[in-house]
C-alpha atoms as an extended CHARMM CRD file, in Angstrom:
* protein
*
        51  EXT
         1         1  UNK       CA              7.0480000000        9.2270000000       -0.5270000000  PROA      1               0.0000000000
         2         2  UNK       CA              9.8520000000       10.2470000000       -2.9880000000  PROA      2               0.0000000000
         3         3  UNK       CA             11.4930000000       13.5570000000       -2.6510000000  PROA      3               0.0000000000
         4         4  UNK       CA              9.7500000000       14.7300000000       -5.5890000000  PROA      4               0.0000000000
         5         5  UNK       CA              6.3500000000       13.7420000000       -3.9980000000  PROA      5               0.0000000000
         6         6  UNK       CA              5.1120000000       10.4020000000       -5.5600000000  PROA      6               0.0000000000
         7         7  UNK       CA              5.2410000000        7.0720000000       -4.1730000000  PROA      7               0.0000000000
         8         8  UNK       CA              6.8690000000        3.9350000000       -5.6500000000  PROA      8               0.0000000000
         9         9  UNK       CA              4.8650000000        0.5320000000       -5.6980000000  PROA      9               0.0000000000
        10        10  UNK       CA              7.0950000000       -2.5800000000       -6.0060000000  PROA      10              0.0000000000
        11        11  UNK       CA              5.2410000000       -5.5380000000       -7.6410000000  PROA      11              0.0000000000
        12        12  UNK       CA              6.7720000000       -9.0640000000       -7.5440000000  PROA      12              0.0000000000
        13        13  UNK       CA              6.9550000000      -10.5420000000      -11.2730000000  PROA      13              0.0000000000
        14        14  UNK       CA              6.7510000000      -13.9150000000      -10.0200000000  PROA      14              0.0000000000
        15        15  UNK       CA              3.2740000000      -13.6000000000       -8.4900000000  PROA      15              0.0000000000
        16        16  UNK       CA              0.1760000000      -13.8640000000      -10.7790000000  PROA      16              0.0000000000
        17        17  UNK       CA             -1.1710000000      -10.5690000000      -12.4100000000  PROA      17              0.0000000000
        18        18  UNK       CA             -4.4510000000      -11.1240000000      -10.1420000000  PROA      18              0.0000000000
        19        19  UNK       CA             -2.0430000000      -11.1000000000       -6.9420000000  PROA      19              0.0000000000
        20        20  UNK       CA             -0.1550000000       -8.1920000000       -8.3670000000  PROA      20              0.0000000000
        21        21  UNK       CA             -3.2750000000       -6.2460000000       -9.1610000000  PROA      21              0.0000000000
        22        22  UNK       CA             -4.7940000000       -6.8120000000       -5.3210000000  PROA      22              0.0000000000
        23        23  UNK       CA             -1.0920000000       -5.9600000000       -4.0590000000  PROA      23              0.0000000000
        24        24  UNK       CA             -1.5560000000       -2.3820000000       -6.1180000000  PROA      24              0.0000000000
        25        25  UNK       CA             -4.9340000000       -1.6280000000       -5.1180000000  PROA      25              0.0000000000
        26        26  UNK       CA             -3.9080000000       -2.4910000000       -1.2530000000  PROA      26              0.0000000000
        27        27  UNK       CA             -1.0130000000       -0.1240000000       -1.3810000000  PROA      27              0.0000000000
        28        28  UNK       CA             -3.0840000000        2.6540000000       -3.3310000000  PROA      28              0.0000000000
        29        29  UNK       CA             -5.3680000000        2.5520000000       -0.4510000000  PROA      29              0.0000000000
        30        30  UNK       CA             -2.4250000000        3.2760000000        2.0980000000  PROA      30              0.0000000000
        31        31  UNK       CA             -1.5540000000        5.8990000000       -0.0980000000  PROA      31              0.0000000000
        32        32  UNK       CA             -5.0180000000        7.5540000000       -0.2420000000  PROA      32              0.0000000000
        33        33  UNK       CA             -5.6760000000        7.1430000000        3.4110000000  PROA      33              0.0000000000
        34        34  UNK       CA             -2.0220000000        8.8500000000        4.2010000000  PROA      34              0.0000000000
        35        35  UNK       CA             -1.1320000000        5.6500000000        6.1420000000  PROA      35              0.0000000000
        36        36  UNK       CA              2.6540000000        6.3160000000        5.7100000000  PROA      36              0.0000000000
        37        37  UNK       CA              2.3060000000        9.0840000000        8.1410000000  PROA      37              0.0000000000
        38        38  UNK       CA              0.5990000000        7.4290000000       11.0460000000  PROA      38              0.0000000000
        39        39  UNK       CA              2.4120000000        6.3410000000       14.1890000000  PROA      39              0.0000000000
        40        40  UNK       CA              0.9480000000        2.6070000000       14.0840000000  PROA      40              0.0000000000
        41        41  UNK       CA              1.5420000000        0.6960000000       11.1200000000  PROA      41              0.0000000000
        42        42  UNK       CA             -0.2010000000       -2.5300000000       12.6600000000  PROA      42              0.0000000000
        43        43  UNK       CA             -3.3280000000       -0.2930000000       13.2730000000  PROA      43              0.0000000000
        44        44  UNK       CA             -3.1130000000        1.3180000000        9.8590000000  PROA      44              0.0000000000
        45        45  UNK       CA             -2.6520000000       -2.2600000000        8.2010000000  PROA      45              0.0000000000
        46        46  UNK       CA             -5.8630000000       -3.6960000000        9.9580000000  PROA      46              0.0000000000
        47        47  UNK       CA             -7.7520000000       -0.7550000000        9.1300000000  PROA      47              0.0000000000
        48        48  UNK       CA             -7.0680000000       -0.9900000000        5.3020000000  PROA      48              0.0000000000
        49        49  UNK       CA             -7.5790000000       -4.8960000000        5.4260000000  PROA      49              0.0000000000
        50        50  UNK       CA            -11.0080000000       -4.2470000000        7.2590000000  PROA      50              0.0000000000
        51        51  UNK       CA            -10.2530000000       -6.3230000000       10.3800000000  PROA      51              0.0000000000
């Protein structure tokens, strides 16, 4: 989170629009779940991917 209280999601312009849309949805799920403040990023990643 930025100091102003917002997040920055950076997408890769080389990738397809569909891939970037999925990447954006994936990162938004992390933001909504407050995953960036959790101790284990591996656990948070598995949870958001449904593994």
